[in-house]
Short mmCIF file of N, CA and C in Angstrom, two decimals:
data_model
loop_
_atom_site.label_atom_id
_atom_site.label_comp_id
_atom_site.label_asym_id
_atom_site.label_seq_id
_atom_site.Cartn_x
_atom_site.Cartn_y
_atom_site.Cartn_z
N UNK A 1 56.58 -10.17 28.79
CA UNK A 1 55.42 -10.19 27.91
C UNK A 1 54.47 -9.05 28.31
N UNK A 2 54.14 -8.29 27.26
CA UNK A 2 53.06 -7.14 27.33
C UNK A 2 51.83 -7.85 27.83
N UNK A 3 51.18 -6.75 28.61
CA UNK A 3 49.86 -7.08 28.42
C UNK A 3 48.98 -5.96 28.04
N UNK A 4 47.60 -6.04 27.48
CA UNK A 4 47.20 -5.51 26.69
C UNK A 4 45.44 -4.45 27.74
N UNK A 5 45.51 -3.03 27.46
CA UNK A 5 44.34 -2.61 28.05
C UNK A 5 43.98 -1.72 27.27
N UNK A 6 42.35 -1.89 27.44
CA UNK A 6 41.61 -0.60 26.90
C UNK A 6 41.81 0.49 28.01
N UNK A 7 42.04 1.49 28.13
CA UNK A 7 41.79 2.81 28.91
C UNK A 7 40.70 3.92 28.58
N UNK A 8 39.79 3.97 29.18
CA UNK A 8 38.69 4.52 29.22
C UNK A 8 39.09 5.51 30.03
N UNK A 9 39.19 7.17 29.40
CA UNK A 9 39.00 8.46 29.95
C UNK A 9 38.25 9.39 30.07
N UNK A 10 37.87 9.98 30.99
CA UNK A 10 36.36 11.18 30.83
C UNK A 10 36.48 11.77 31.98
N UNK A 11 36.68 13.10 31.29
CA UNK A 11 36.58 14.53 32.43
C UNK A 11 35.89 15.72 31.85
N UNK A 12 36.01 16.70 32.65
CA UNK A 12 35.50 17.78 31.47
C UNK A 12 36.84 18.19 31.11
N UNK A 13 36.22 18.79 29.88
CA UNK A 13 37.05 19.61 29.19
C UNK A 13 37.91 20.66 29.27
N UNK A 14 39.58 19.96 29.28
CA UNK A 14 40.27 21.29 29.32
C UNK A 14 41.54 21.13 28.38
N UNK A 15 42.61 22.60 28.16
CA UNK A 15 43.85 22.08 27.45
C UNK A 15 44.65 21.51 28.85
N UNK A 16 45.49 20.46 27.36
CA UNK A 16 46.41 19.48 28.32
C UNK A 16 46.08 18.07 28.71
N UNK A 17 45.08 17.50 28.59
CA UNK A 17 44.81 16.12 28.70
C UNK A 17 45.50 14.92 28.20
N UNK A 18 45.33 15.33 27.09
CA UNK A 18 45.72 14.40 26.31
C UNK A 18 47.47 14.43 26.19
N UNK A 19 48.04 15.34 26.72
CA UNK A 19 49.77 15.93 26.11
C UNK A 19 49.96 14.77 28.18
N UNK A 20 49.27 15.33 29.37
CA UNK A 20 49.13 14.60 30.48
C UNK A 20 49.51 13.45 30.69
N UNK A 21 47.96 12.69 29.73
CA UNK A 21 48.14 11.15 29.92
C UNK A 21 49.11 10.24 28.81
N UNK A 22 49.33 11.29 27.71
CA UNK A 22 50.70 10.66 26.90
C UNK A 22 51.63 10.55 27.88
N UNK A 23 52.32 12.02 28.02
CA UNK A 23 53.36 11.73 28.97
C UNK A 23 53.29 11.24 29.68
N UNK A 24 52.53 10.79 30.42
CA UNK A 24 52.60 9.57 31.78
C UNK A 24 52.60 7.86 31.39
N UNK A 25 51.98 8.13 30.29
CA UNK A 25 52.37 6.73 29.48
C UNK A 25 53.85 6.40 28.82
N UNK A 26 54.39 7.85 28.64
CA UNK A 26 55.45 7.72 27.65
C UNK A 26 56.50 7.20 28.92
N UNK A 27 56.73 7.98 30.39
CA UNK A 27 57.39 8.53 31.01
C UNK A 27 57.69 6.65 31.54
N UNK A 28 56.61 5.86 31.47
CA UNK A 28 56.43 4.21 32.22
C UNK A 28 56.57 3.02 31.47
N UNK A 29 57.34 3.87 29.86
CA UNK A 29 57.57 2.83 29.17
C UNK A 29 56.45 1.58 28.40
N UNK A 30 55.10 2.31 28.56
CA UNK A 30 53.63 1.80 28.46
C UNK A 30 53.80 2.11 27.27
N UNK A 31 53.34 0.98 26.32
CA UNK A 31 53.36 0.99 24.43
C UNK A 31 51.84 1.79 23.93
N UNK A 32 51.63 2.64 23.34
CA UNK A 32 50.58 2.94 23.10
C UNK A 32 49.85 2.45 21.33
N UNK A 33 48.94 1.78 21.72
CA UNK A 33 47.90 1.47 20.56
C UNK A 33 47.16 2.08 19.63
N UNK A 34 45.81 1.99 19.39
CA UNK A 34 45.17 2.84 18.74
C UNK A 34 44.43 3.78 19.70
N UNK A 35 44.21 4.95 19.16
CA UNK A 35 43.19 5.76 20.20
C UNK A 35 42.22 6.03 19.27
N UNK A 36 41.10 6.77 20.15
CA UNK A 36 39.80 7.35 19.88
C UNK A 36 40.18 8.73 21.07
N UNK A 37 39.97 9.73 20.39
CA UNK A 37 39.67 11.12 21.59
C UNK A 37 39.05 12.06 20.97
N UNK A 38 38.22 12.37 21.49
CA UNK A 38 37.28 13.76 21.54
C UNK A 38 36.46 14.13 22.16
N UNK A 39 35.70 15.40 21.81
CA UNK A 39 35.26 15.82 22.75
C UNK A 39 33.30 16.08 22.80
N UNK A 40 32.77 15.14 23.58
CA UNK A 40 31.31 15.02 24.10
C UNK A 40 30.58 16.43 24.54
N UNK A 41 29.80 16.91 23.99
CA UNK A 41 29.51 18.04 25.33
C UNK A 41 30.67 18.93 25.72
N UNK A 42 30.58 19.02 26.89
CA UNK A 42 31.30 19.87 27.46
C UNK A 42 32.62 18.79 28.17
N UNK A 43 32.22 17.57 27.76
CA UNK A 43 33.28 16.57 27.95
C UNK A 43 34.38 15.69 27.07
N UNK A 44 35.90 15.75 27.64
CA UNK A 44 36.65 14.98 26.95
C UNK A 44 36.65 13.14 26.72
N UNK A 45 36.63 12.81 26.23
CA UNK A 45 36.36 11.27 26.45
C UNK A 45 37.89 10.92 25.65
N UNK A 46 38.82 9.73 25.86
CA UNK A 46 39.73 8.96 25.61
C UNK A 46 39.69 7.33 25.68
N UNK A 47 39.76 6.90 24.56
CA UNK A 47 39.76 5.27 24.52
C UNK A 47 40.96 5.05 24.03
N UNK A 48 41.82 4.26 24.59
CA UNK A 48 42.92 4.23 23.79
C UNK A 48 43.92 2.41 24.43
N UNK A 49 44.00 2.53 23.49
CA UNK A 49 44.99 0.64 23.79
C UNK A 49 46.24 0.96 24.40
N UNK A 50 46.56 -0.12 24.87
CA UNK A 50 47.97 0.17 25.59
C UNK A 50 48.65 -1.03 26.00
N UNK A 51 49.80 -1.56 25.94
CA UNK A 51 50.46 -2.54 26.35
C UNK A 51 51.74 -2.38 27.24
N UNK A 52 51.87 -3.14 28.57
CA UNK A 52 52.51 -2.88 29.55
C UNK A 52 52.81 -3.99 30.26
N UNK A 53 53.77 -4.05 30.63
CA UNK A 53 54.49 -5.32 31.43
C UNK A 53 54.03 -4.89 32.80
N UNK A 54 52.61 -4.36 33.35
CA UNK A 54 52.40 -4.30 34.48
C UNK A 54 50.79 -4.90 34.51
N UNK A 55 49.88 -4.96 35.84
CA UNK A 55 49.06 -6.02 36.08
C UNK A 55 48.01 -4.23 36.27
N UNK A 56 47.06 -4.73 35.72
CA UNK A 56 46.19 -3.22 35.93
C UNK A 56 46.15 -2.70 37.01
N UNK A 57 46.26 -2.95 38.26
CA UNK A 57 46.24 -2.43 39.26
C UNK A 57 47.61 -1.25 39.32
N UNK A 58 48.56 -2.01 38.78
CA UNK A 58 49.95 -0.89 39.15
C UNK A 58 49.72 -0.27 37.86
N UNK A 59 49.11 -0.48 36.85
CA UNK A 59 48.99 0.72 35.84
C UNK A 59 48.03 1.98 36.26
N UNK A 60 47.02 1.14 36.57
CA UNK A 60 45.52 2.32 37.61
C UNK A 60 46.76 3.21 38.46
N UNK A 61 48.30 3.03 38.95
CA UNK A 61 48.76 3.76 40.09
C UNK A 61 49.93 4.80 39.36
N UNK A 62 50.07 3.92 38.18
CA UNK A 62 51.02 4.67 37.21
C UNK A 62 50.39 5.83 36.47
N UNK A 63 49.17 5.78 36.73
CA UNK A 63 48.41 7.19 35.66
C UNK A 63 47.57 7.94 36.69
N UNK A 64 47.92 7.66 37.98
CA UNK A 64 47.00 8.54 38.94
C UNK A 64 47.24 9.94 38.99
N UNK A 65 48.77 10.28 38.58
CA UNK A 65 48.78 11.63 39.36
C UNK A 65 48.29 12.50 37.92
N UNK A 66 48.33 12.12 36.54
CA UNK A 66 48.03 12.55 35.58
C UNK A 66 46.77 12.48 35.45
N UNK A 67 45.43 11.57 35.82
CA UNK A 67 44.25 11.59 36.19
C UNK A 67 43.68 12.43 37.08
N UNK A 68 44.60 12.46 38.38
CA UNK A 68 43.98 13.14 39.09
C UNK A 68 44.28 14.51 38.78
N UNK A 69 45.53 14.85 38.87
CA UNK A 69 45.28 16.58 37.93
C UNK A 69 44.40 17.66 36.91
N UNK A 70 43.98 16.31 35.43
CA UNK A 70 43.40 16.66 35.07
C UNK A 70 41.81 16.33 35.77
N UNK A 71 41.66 16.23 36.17
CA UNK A 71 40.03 15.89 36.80
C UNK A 71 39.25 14.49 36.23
N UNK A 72 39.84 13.27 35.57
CA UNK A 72 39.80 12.51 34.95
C UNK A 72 38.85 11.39 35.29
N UNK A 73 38.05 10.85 35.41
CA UNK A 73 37.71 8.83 35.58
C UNK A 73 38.47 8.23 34.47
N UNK A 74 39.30 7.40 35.21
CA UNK A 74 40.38 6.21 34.59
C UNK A 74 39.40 5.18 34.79
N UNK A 75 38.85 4.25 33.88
CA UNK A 75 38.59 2.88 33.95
C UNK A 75 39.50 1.80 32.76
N UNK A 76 39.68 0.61 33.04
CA UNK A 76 40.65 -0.26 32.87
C UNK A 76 40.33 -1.43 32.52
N UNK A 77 40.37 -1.86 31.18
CA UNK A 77 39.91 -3.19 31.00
C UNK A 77 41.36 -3.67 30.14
N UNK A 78 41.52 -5.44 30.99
CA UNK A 78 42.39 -5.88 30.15
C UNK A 78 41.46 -6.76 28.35
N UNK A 79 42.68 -6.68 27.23
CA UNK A 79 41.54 -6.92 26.40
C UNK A 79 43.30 -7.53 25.37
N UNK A 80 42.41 -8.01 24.17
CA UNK A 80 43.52 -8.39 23.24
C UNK A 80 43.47 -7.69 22.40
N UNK A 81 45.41 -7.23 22.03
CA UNK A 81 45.91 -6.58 21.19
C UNK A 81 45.55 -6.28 19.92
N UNK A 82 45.27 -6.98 19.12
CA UNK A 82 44.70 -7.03 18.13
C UNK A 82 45.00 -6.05 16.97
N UNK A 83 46.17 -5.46 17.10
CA UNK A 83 47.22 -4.50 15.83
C UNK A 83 46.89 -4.69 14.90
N UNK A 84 47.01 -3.85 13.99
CA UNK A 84 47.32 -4.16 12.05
C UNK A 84 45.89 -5.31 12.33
N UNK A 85 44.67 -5.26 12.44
CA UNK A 85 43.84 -5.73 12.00
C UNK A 85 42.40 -4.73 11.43
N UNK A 86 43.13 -3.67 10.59
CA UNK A 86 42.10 -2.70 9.98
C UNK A 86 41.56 -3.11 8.91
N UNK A 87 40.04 -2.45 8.45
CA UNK A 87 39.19 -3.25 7.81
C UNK A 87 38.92 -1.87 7.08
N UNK A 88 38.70 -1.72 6.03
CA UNK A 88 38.35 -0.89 4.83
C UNK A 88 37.06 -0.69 4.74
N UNK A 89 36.94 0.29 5.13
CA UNK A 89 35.30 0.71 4.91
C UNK A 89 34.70 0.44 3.55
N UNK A 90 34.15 0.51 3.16
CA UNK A 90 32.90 0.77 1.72
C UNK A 90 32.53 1.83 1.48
N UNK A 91 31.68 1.95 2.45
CA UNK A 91 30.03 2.46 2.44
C UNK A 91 30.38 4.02 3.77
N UNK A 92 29.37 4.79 3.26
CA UNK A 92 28.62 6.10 4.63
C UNK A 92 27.67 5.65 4.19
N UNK A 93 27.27 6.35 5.98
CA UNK A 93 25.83 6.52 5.93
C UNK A 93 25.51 7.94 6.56
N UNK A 94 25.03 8.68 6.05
CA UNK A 94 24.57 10.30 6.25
C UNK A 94 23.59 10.31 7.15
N UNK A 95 23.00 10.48 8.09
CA UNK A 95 21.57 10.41 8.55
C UNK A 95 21.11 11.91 8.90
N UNK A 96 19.81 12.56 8.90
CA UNK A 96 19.85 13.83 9.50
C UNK A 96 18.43 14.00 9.89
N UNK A 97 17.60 14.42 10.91
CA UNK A 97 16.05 14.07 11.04
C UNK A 97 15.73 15.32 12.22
N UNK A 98 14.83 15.99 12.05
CA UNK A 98 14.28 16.32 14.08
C UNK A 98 14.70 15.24 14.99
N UNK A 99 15.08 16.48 16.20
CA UNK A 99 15.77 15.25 16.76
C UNK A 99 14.68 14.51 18.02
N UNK A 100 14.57 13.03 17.49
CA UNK A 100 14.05 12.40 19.03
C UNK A 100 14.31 10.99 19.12
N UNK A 101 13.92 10.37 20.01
CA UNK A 101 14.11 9.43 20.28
C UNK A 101 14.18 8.08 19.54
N UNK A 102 15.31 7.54 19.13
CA UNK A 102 15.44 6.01 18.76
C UNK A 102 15.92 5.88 17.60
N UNK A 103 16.34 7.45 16.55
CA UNK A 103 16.89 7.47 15.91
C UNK A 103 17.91 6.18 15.27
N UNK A 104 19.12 6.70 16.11
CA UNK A 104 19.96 5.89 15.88
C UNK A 104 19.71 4.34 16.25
N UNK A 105 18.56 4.26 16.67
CA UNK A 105 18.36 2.40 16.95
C UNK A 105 17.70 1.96 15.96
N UNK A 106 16.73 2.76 15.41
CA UNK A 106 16.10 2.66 14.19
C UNK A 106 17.45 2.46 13.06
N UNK A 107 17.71 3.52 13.01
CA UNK A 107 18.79 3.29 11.40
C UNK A 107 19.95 2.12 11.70
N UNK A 108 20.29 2.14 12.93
CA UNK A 108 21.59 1.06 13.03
C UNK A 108 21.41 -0.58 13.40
N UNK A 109 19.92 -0.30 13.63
CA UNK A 109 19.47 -2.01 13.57
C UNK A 109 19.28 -2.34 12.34
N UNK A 110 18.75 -1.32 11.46
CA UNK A 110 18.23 -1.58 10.21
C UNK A 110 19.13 -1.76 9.31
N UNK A 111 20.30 -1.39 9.66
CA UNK A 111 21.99 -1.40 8.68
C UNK A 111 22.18 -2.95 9.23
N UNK A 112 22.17 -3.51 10.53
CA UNK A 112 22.68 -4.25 11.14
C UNK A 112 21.75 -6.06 10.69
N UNK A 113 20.67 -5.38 10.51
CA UNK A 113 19.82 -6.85 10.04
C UNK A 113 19.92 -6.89 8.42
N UNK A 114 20.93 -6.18 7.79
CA UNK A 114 21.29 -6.19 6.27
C UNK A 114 22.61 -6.35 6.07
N UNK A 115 23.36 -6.63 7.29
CA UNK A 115 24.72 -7.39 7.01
C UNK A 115 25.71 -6.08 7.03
N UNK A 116 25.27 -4.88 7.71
CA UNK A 116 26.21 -3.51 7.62
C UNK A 116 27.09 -3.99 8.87
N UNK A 117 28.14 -3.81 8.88
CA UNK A 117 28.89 -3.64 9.75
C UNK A 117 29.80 -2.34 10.16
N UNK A 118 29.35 -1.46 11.73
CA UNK A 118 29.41 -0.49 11.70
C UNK A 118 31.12 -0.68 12.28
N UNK A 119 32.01 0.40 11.47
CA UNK A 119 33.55 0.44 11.89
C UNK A 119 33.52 2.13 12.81
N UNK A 120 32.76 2.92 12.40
CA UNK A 120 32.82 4.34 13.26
C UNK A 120 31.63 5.08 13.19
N UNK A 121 31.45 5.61 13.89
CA UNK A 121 29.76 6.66 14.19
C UNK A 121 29.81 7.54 14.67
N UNK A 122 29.57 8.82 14.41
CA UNK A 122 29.78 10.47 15.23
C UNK A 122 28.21 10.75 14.41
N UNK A 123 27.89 11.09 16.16
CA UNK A 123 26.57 12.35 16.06
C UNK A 123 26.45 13.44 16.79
N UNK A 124 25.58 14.26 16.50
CA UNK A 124 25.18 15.93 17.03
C UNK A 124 24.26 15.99 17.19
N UNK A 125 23.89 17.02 17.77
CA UNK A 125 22.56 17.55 17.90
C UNK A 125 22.25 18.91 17.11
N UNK A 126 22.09 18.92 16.29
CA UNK A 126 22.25 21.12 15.75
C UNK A 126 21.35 21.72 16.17
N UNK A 127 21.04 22.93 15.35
CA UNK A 127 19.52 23.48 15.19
C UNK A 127 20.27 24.32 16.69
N UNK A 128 18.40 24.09 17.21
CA UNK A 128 18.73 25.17 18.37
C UNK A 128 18.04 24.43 19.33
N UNK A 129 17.46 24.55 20.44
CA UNK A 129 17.02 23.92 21.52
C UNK A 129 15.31 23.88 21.18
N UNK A 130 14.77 24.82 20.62
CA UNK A 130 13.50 24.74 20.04
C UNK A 130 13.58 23.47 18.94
N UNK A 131 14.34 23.72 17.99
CA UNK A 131 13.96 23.40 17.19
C UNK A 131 15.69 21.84 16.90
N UNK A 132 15.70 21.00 17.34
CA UNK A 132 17.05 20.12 17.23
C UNK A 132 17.01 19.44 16.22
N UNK A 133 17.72 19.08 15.56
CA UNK A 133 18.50 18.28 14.43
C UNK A 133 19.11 17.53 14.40
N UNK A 134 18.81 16.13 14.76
CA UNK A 134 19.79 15.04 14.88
C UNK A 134 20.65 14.54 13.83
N UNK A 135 21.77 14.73 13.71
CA UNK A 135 22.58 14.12 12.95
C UNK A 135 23.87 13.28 13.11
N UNK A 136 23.94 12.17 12.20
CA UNK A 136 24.24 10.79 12.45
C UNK A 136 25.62 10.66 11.23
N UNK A 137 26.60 10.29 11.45
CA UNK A 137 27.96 9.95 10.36
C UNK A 137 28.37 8.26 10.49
N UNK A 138 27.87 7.18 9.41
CA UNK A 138 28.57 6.17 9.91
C UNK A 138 29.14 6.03 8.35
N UNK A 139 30.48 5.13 9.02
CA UNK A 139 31.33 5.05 8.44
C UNK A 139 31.41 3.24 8.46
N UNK A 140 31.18 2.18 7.62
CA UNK A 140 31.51 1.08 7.55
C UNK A 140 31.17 -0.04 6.41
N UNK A 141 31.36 -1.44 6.44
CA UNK A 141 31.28 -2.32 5.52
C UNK A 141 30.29 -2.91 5.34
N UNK A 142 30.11 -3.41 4.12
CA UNK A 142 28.76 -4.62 3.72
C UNK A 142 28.86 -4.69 2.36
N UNK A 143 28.70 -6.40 2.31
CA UNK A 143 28.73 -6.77 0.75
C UNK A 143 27.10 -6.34 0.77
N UNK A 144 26.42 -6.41 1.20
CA UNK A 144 25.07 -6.21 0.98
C UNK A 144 24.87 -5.03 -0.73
N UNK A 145 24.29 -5.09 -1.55
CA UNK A 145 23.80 -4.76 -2.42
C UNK A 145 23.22 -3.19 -1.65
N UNK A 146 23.58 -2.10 -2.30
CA UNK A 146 23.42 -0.86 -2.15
C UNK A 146 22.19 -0.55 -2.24
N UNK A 147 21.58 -0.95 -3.44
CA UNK A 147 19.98 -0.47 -3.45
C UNK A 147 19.11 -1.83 -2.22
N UNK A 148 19.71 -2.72 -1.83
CA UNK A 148 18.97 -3.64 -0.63
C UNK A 148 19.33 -3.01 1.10
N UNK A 149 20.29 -1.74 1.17
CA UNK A 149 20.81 -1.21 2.34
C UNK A 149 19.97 -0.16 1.85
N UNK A 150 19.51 0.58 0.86
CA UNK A 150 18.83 1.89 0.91
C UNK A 150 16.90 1.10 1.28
N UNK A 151 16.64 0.16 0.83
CA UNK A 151 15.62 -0.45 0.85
C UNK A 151 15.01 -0.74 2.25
N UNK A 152 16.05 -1.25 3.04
CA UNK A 152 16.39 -1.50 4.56
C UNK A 152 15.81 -0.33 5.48
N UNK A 153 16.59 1.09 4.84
CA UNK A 153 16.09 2.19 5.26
C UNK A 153 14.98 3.00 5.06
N UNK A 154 14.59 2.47 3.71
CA UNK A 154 14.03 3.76 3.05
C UNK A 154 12.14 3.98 3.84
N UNK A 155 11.56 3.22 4.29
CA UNK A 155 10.33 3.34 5.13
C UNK A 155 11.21 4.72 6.50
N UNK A 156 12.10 4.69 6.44
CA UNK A 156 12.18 6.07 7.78
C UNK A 156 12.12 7.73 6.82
N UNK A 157 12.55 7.16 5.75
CA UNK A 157 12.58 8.73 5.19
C UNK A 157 10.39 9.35 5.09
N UNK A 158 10.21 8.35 5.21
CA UNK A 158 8.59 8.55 5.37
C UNK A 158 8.22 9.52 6.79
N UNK A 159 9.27 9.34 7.82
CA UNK A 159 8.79 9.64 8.95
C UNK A 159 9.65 10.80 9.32
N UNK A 160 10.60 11.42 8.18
CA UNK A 160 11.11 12.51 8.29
C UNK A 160 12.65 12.76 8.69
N UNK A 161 13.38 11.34 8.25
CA UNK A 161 14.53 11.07 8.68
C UNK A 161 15.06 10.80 7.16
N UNK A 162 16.00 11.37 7.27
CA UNK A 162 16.73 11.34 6.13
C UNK A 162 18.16 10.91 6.06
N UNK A 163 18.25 9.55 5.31
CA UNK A 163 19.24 8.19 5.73
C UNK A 163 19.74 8.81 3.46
N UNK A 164 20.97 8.60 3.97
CA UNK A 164 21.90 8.58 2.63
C UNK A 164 22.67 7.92 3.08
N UNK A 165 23.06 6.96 1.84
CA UNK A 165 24.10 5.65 1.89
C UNK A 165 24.86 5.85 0.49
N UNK A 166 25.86 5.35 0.34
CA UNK A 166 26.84 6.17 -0.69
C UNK A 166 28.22 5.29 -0.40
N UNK A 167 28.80 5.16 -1.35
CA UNK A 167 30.09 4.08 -1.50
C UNK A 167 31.38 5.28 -1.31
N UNK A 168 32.20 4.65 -0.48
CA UNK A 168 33.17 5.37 0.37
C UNK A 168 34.20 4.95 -0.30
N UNK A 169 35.13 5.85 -1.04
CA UNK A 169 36.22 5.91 -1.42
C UNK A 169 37.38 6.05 -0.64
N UNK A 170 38.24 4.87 -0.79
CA UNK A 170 39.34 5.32 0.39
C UNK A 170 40.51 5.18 -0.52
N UNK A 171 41.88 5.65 0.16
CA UNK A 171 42.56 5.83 -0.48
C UNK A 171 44.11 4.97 0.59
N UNK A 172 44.45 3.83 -0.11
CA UNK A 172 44.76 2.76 0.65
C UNK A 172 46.63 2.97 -0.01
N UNK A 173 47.65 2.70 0.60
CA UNK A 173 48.47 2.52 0.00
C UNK A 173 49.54 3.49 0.54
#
């Protein structure tokens, strides 16, 4: 019987990481799940599922020499599988403002006390160091009524944040 882990990766950035910790997964007979990878800053980050007939400790020993090469932190949580349980987005949400503080707690509580349920989120910083640009990509669900999720938001566009919500076409099949 498999058992099931999140793998949490983060090093800096280089080529080969990801081709690394495949092959060392591939090489141990370790089932691989869904991932998340990209790149933070000047840093790589990796989340990725995995199922293995070993106890985390001998998996932490099975991905060392591929960790340690690339310059890596391996952390290890066992967790449940949970496959083929994808959920269809709806809705984006665009966000874009000067950048400071609480942004994203502001807009994602305010999605969150209107029944949004967030499935993915990527942000930046643009602009230039004078002058920054926070910008925000979410991607997720809610029966909530469209003009009651723009309503939710719309007191921040007062303060110079600019929240767009918009029905997400996917293409299923």
């Amino acid at each position: 019987m498999n058992n099931w882990y999140m793998l949490t990766l983060i090093g800096e950035d280089r080529k080969g990481i990801v081709a690394a910790v495949t092959q060392a997964l591939f090489e141990r007979d370790i089932t691989l799940g869904e991932t998340s990878m990209l790149r933070l800053g000047g840093n790589f980050t990796i989340m990725m599922m995995v199922a293995a007939d070993l106890d985390a400790a001998t998996l932490q020993d099975a991905l060392a020499e591929a960790v340690n090469a690339m310059g890596l932190t391996l952390h290890i949580d066992a967790m449940q599988g949970g496959l083929h349980q994808h959920i269809t987005p709806n809705l984006i949400v665009r966000v874009s403002g000067a950048d400071r503080a609480g942004i994203m707690a502001r807009v994602t509580g305010a999605l969150a006390e209107a029944d949004f349920n967030i499935l993915d989120l990527e942000s930046d910083v643009a602009g230039s160091a004078e002058k920054p640009v926070y910008i925000m990509q979410i991607v997720g669900i809610s029966e909530t009524p469209l003009e009651e999720l723009e309503a939710a938001v719309n007191g921040m566009r007062d303060e110079g944040i600019e929240v767009n919500i918009s029905p997400l076409e996917t293409l299923v099949g």
